[in-house]
mmCIF file of C-alpha atoms in Angstrom:
data_model
loop_
_atom_site.group_PDB
_atom_site.id
_atom_site.type_symbol
_atom_site.label_atom_id
_atom_site.label_comp_id
_atom_site.label_asym_id
_atom_site.label_seq_id
_atom_site.Cartn_x
_atom_site.Cartn_y
_atom_site.Cartn_z
ATOM 1 C CA MET L 1 -2.187 -8.577 24.738
ATOM 2 C CA SER L 2 -2.851 -6.152 21.903
ATOM 3 C CA PRO L 3 -6.620 -5.830 21.381
ATOM 4 C CA VAL L 4 -8.416 -7.262 18.378
ATOM 5 C CA TYR L 5 -11.611 -5.558 17.179
ATOM 6 C CA ASP L 6 -14.086 -7.457 15.000
ATOM 7 C CA CYS L 7 -15.085 -4.715 12.581
ATOM 8 C CA ARG L 8 -18.027 -6.752 11.313
ATOM 9 C CA ASP L 9 -19.706 -5.773 14.598
ATOM 10 C CA GLU L 10 -20.743 -2.106 14.519
ATOM 11 C CA ALA L 11 -19.945 -1.431 18.190
ATOM 12 C CA GLN L 12 -16.501 -3.011 17.888
ATOM 13 C CA LEU L 13 -15.893 -1.146 14.624
ATOM 14 C CA LEU L 14 -16.468 2.238 16.290
ATOM 15 C CA SER L 15 -14.248 1.366 19.247
ATOM 16 C CA GLY L 16 -11.599 -0.181 17.039
ATOM 17 C CA MET L 17 -11.376 2.797 14.702
ATOM 18 C CA ARG L 18 -11.088 5.203 17.620
ATOM 19 C CA HIS L 19 -8.369 3.099 19.230
ATOM 20 C CA ALA L 20 -6.570 2.713 15.876
ATOM 21 C CA ARG L 21 -6.491 6.494 15.329
ATOM 22 C CA GLN L 22 -5.115 7.046 18.826
ATOM 23 C CA THR L 23 -2.516 4.306 18.367
ATOM 24 C CA LEU L 24 -1.290 5.730 15.063
ATOM 25 C CA SER L 25 -1.128 9.253 16.510
ATOM 26 C CA ARG L 26 1.193 7.924 19.241
ATOM 27 C CA GLY L 27 3.575 6.553 16.628
ATOM 28 C CA GLU L 28 2.523 2.943 17.159
ATOM 29 C CA LEU L 29 1.420 0.295 14.651
ATOM 30 C CA VAL L 30 -1.988 -0.955 13.531
ATOM 31 C CA VAL L 31 -2.929 -4.005 11.472
ATOM 32 C CA LEU L 32 -5.862 -3.264 9.171
ATOM 33 C CA PRO L 33 -7.768 -5.052 6.420
ATOM 34 C CA THR L 34 -7.383 -3.983 2.806
ATOM 35 C CA ASP L 35 -8.861 -5.230 -0.457
ATOM 36 C CA THR L 36 -5.743 -7.325 -1.117
ATOM 37 C CA VAL L 37 -4.143 -8.713 2.079
ATOM 38 C CA TYR L 38 -3.915 -7.485 5.674
ATOM 39 C CA GLY L 39 -1.537 -4.555 6.134
ATOM 40 C CA ILE L 40 0.611 -3.230 8.966
ATOM 41 C CA ALA L 41 0.305 0.554 9.142
ATOM 42 C CA ALA L 42 2.229 3.495 10.597
ATOM 43 C CA ASP L 43 1.956 7.272 10.331
ATOM 44 C CA ALA L 44 3.873 7.984 7.112
ATOM 45 C CA PHE L 45 5.219 11.273 8.532
ATOM 46 C CA ASN L 46 6.537 9.784 11.777
ATOM 47 C CA ALA L 47 10.031 8.448 11.118
ATOM 48 C CA ARG L 48 10.097 6.522 14.408
ATOM 49 C CA ALA L 49 6.798 4.843 13.571
ATOM 50 C CA VAL L 50 8.014 3.853 10.098
ATOM 51 C CA ALA L 51 11.223 2.468 11.603
ATOM 52 C CA GLY L 52 9.045 0.455 14.001
ATOM 53 C CA LEU L 53 7.066 -0.935 11.075
ATOM 54 C CA LEU L 54 10.236 -2.063 9.316
ATOM 55 C CA ALA L 55 11.551 -3.605 12.546
ATOM 56 C CA ALA L 56 8.269 -5.461 13.155
ATOM 57 C CA LYS L 57 8.550 -7.018 9.715
ATOM 58 C CA GLY L 58 12.263 -7.782 10.088
ATOM 59 C CA ARG L 59 13.026 -5.502 7.162
ATOM 60 C CA GLY L 60 15.747 -2.901 6.601
ATOM 61 C CA ARG L 61 15.627 0.655 5.294
ATOM 62 C CA GLN L 62 16.509 -0.660 1.832
ATOM 63 C CA GLN L 63 12.894 -1.893 1.522
ATOM 64 C CA PRO L 64 10.750 1.181 2.267
ATOM 65 C CA PRO L 65 7.006 0.629 2.699
ATOM 66 C CA PRO L 66 4.373 1.828 0.238
ATOM 67 C CA VAL L 67 1.957 4.585 1.233
ATOM 68 C CA LEU L 68 -1.828 4.169 1.182
ATOM 69 C CA VAL L 69 -3.992 7.201 0.416
ATOM 70 C CA ALA L 70 -7.696 7.968 0.531
ATOM 71 C CA GLY L 71 -7.873 9.572 -2.904
ATOM 72 C CA VAL L 72 -6.179 11.056 -5.946
ATOM 73 C CA SER L 73 -5.847 14.507 -4.341
ATOM 74 C CA THR L 74 -3.505 13.000 -1.739
ATOM 75 C CA LEU L 75 -1.498 11.283 -4.480
ATOM 76 C CA ARG L 76 -0.948 14.680 -6.106
ATOM 77 C CA ALA L 77 0.294 16.091 -2.799
ATOM 78 C CA LEU L 78 2.825 13.289 -2.310
ATOM 79 C CA VAL L 79 4.415 13.019 -5.767
ATOM 80 C CA ALA L 80 6.357 15.437 -7.939
ATOM 81 C CA ASP L 81 4.128 14.935 -10.976
ATOM 82 C CA VAL L 82 1.233 12.768 -12.173
ATOM 83 C CA PRO L 83 1.850 12.091 -15.879
ATOM 84 C CA GLU L 84 -1.105 11.512 -18.171
ATOM 85 C CA PRO L 85 -0.515 7.723 -18.455
ATOM 86 C CA VAL L 86 -0.617 7.499 -14.646
ATOM 87 C CA GLU L 87 -3.908 9.423 -14.722
ATOM 88 C CA ARG L 88 -5.207 6.624 -16.964
ATOM 89 C CA LEU L 89 -3.960 3.941 -14.575
ATOM 90 C CA VAL L 90 -5.581 5.671 -11.615
ATOM 91 C CA GLU L 91 -8.877 6.047 -13.460
ATOM 92 C CA ALA L 92 -8.850 2.388 -14.476
ATOM 93 C CA PHE L 93 -7.606 0.693 -11.291
ATOM 94 C CA TRP L 94 -8.145 2.959 -8.264
ATOM 95 C CA PRO L 95 -9.407 2.260 -5.757
ATOM 96 C CA GLY L 96 -7.930 -1.202 -6.159
ATOM 97 C CA GLY L 97 -4.913 -3.447 -6.311
ATOM 98 C CA LEU L 98 -2.392 -1.273 -8.162
ATOM 99 C CA THR L 99 0.590 0.377 -6.451
ATOM 100 C CA ILE L 100 2.312 3.081 -8.494
ATOM 101 C CA VAL L 101 5.910 4.220 -7.914
ATOM 102 C CA LEU L 102 6.618 7.863 -8.791
ATOM 103 C CA PRO L 103 9.178 10.535 -7.836
ATOM 104 C CA SER L 104 8.143 11.937 -4.471
ATOM 105 C CA GLN L 105 7.398 15.583 -3.760
ATOM 106 C CA PRO L 106 10.809 16.968 -2.738
ATOM 107 C CA SER L 107 9.343 19.376 -0.181
ATOM 108 C CA LEU L 108 7.889 16.601 1.999
ATOM 109 C CA SER L 109 9.558 16.007 5.339
ATOM 110 C CA TRP L 110 9.308 12.306 5.935
ATOM 111 C CA ASP L 111 11.612 9.304 6.136
ATOM 112 C CA LEU L 112 10.301 6.059 4.683
ATOM 113 C CA GLY L 113 13.767 4.539 4.283
ATOM 114 C CA GLU L 114 16.092 4.399 1.290
ATOM 115 C CA THR L 115 13.523 5.506 -1.289
ATOM 116 C CA ARG L 116 15.966 7.141 -3.754
ATOM 117 C CA GLY L 117 13.516 9.998 -4.081
ATOM 118 C CA THR L 118 10.488 7.886 -4.950
ATOM 119 C CA VAL L 119 7.285 6.775 -3.241
ATOM 120 C CA ALA L 120 4.974 3.830 -3.941
ATOM 121 C CA VAL L 121 1.317 4.881 -3.614
ATOM 122 C CA ARG L 122 -1.998 3.002 -3.647
ATOM 123 C CA MET L 123 -5.646 3.756 -2.923
ATOM 124 C CA PRO L 124 -7.236 0.592 -1.487
ATOM 125 C CA ALA L 125 -10.790 -0.518 -2.263
ATOM 126 C CA HIS L 126 -11.786 -1.289 1.318
ATOM 127 C CA ARG L 127 -14.236 0.703 3.438
ATOM 128 C CA ILE L 128 -12.338 0.356 6.723
ATOM 129 C CA ALA L 129 -8.962 1.218 5.234
ATOM 130 C CA LEU L 130 -10.411 4.215 3.392
ATOM 131 C CA GLU L 131 -12.261 5.502 6.454
ATOM 132 C CA LEU L 132 -9.098 5.305 8.532
ATOM 133 C CA LEU L 133 -7.054 7.022 5.810
ATOM 134 C CA GLU L 134 -9.625 9.831 5.578
ATOM 135 C CA GLU L 135 -9.139 10.476 9.287
ATOM 136 C CA THR L 136 -5.377 9.979 9.631
ATOM 137 C CA GLY L 137 -3.956 11.044 6.283
ATOM 138 C CA PRO L 138 -1.414 8.943 4.369
ATOM 139 C CA LEU L 139 -0.231 5.784 6.092
ATOM 140 C CA ALA L 140 2.893 3.754 5.437
ATOM 141 C CA VAL L 141 1.461 0.274 4.952
ATOM 142 C CA SER L 142 3.192 -3.005 4.149
ATOM 143 C CA SER L 143 1.775 -6.514 4.107
ATOM 144 C CA ALA L 144 1.153 -7.800 7.635
ATOM 145 C CA ASN L 145 3.788 -10.495 7.800
ATOM 146 C CA ARG L 146 7.392 -11.095 8.717
ATOM 147 C CA THR L 147 9.642 -10.624 5.707
ATOM 148 C CA GLY L 148 9.965 -13.887 3.783
ATOM 149 C CA ALA L 149 6.673 -15.310 5.107
ATOM 150 C CA PRO L 150 3.402 -15.369 3.139
ATOM 151 C CA ALA L 151 1.250 -12.252 3.450
ATOM 152 C CA ALA L 152 -1.448 -12.559 6.121
ATOM 153 C CA VAL L 153 -4.961 -13.074 4.775
ATOM 154 C CA THR L 154 -6.564 -13.440 8.234
ATOM 155 C CA ILE L 155 -6.110 -11.496 11.444
ATOM 156 C CA ASP L 156 -4.875 -14.636 13.220
ATOM 157 C CA GLU L 157 -2.069 -15.060 10.694
ATOM 158 C CA ALA L 158 -1.059 -11.433 11.225
ATOM 159 C CA ARG L 159 -1.110 -11.788 15.033
ATOM 160 C CA ASP L 160 0.926 -14.993 14.916
ATOM 161 C CA MET L 161 3.687 -13.207 13.013
ATOM 162 C CA LEU L 162 3.590 -9.699 14.480
ATOM 163 C CA GLY L 163 2.343 -10.210 18.045
ATOM 164 C CA GLU L 164 2.809 -7.362 20.499
ATOM 165 C CA SER L 165 4.779 -5.215 18.051
ATOM 166 C CA VAL L 166 1.342 -4.015 16.866
ATOM 167 C CA GLY L 167 -0.869 -1.896 19.123
ATOM 168 C CA VAL L 168 -4.283 -2.628 17.582
ATOM 169 C CA TYR L 169 -5.634 -5.295 15.236
ATOM 170 C CA LEU L 170 -8.700 -4.541 13.088
ATOM 171 C CA ASP L 171 -10.402 -7.744 11.922
ATOM 172 C CA ASP L 172 -12.745 -7.844 8.929
ATOM 173 C CA GLY L 173 -12.640 -11.565 8.233
ATOM 174 C CA PRO L 174 -10.556 -13.282 5.545
ATOM 175 C CA SER L 175 -9.077 -11.010 2.877
ATOM 176 C CA HIS L 176 -11.324 -10.626 -0.137
ATOM 177 C CA THR L 177 -8.743 -11.775 -2.681
ATOM 178 C CA GLY L 178 -5.607 -12.729 -0.752
ATOM 179 C CA ILE L 179 -3.569 -11.468 -3.712
ATOM 180 C CA ALA L 180 -1.098 -8.651 -3.097
ATOM 181 C CA SER L 181 -1.232 -5.551 -5.265
ATOM 182 C CA THR L 182 0.531 -5.232 -8.577
ATOM 183 C CA ILE L 183 3.426 -2.745 -8.362
ATOM 184 C CA VAL L 184 4.469 -0.635 -11.344
ATOM 185 C CA ASP L 185 7.400 1.761 -11.634
ATOM 186 C CA ALA L 186 6.267 4.884 -13.504
ATOM 187 C CA THR L 187 9.257 7.052 -12.597
ATOM 188 C CA ARG L 188 10.582 7.086 -16.160
ATOM 189 C CA LEU L 189 7.436 8.882 -17.277
ATOM 190 C CA VAL L 190 8.688 11.913 -15.330
ATOM 191 C CA GLY L 191 11.628 13.307 -17.286
ATOM 192 C CA GLY L 192 13.012 9.909 -18.245
ATOM 193 C CA ASP L 193 14.954 9.275 -21.453
ATOM 194 C CA GLU L 194 12.750 6.279 -22.244
ATOM 195 C CA PRO L 195 9.178 6.847 -21.013
ATOM 196 C CA LEU L 196 8.117 3.319 -20.110
ATOM 197 C CA VAL L 197 6.234 1.760 -17.186
ATOM 198 C CA ARG L 198 7.828 -1.336 -15.678
ATOM 199 C CA VAL L 199 6.012 -4.044 -13.718
ATOM 200 C CA LEU L 200 7.942 -4.672 -10.494
ATOM 201 C CA ARG L 201 5.494 -7.246 -9.151
ATOM 202 C CA GLU L 202 2.466 -8.752 -10.841
ATOM 203 C CA GLY L 203 -0.426 -9.311 -8.461
ATOM 204 C CA ALA L 204 -4.060 -8.260 -8.254
ATOM 205 C CA VAL L 205 -3.998 -6.396 -11.600
ATOM 206 C CA PRO L 206 -2.805 -8.646 -14.451
ATOM 207 C CA ARG L 207 -0.224 -7.399 -16.922
ATOM 208 C CA GLU L 208 -2.739 -7.777 -19.760
ATOM 209 C CA ARG L 209 -5.060 -5.219 -18.146
ATOM 210 C CA LEU L 210 -2.163 -2.806 -17.718
ATOM 211 C CA ARG L 211 -1.327 -3.186 -21.398
ATOM 212 C CA ASP L 212 -4.948 -2.428 -22.314
ATOM 213 C CA VAL L 213 -4.537 0.946 -20.614
ATOM 214 C CA LEU L 214 -0.895 1.770 -21.405
ATOM 215 C CA GLY L 215 -0.299 0.119 -24.770
ATOM 216 C CA ASP L 216 3.335 0.460 -25.878
ATOM 217 C CA LEU L 217 4.203 2.441 -22.747
ATOM 218 C CA LEU L 218 4.275 -0.834 -20.798
ATOM 219 C CA GLU L 219 7.800 -2.219 -20.849
ATOM 220 C CA PRO L 220 7.879 -5.711 -22.413
ATOM 221 C CA ASP L 221 8.793 -8.639 -20.231
ATOM 222 C CA VAL L 222 10.548 -11.836 -21.386
ATOM 223 C CA GLU L 223 7.223 -13.389 -22.354
ATOM 224 C CA ASP L 224 6.193 -10.342 -24.385
ATOM 225 C CA GLU L 225 9.499 -10.328 -26.261
ATOM 226 C CA SER L 226 9.677 -14.037 -26.980
ATOM 227 C CA GLY L 227 6.006 -14.666 -27.656
ATOM 228 C CA GLY L 228 5.794 -17.232 -24.854
ATOM 229 C CA ALA L 229 7.765 -17.904 -21.693
ATOM 230 C CA ALA L 230 9.235 -21.334 -21.067
#
């Protein structure tokens, strides 16, 4: 069976991180804790590994995984441009539960799926995830569950769904929030006719907090336009 390391124990943490790095370098998958829910991770620059991640989740190339990074410098290396409003979002919500979709850097040689030239990027607020990212570089990470099932908030839930498709499981107890990240599409800020940010999924960061930072650059939803959703 794929090993599980309890990262709350220092000895297991050291062994688990070493094994996780080796597993990722071989193009295999790792389940790791984040500040939102547990994630299933692959080397973002290994197309076979990313394909394995999608297969483990029962997902097609039409649903490419987000990429987790250890800091803003890596974001700048992965995307074509970081507009000033995105700088504000990063300052306000990173590290944390906000995933930002931007046009990807065209010179990168990677294959995350049918991205249409974009990449979804997040910096998690979790010590284990950040330490691993510092050592491995960007990781393609999706919620640790089969597509259509609830996101795993414990290592046991992740193992029940993903089993032996994952090489190493890193356990840090129940997820801190259990709420998936908010995803925003900021691609129209880069050369778009109508520079607005659209919320694709509301999660850990509420829409109201996004509006505090973006103001009128946040695209209205039905509730905003009508003054109150039914």
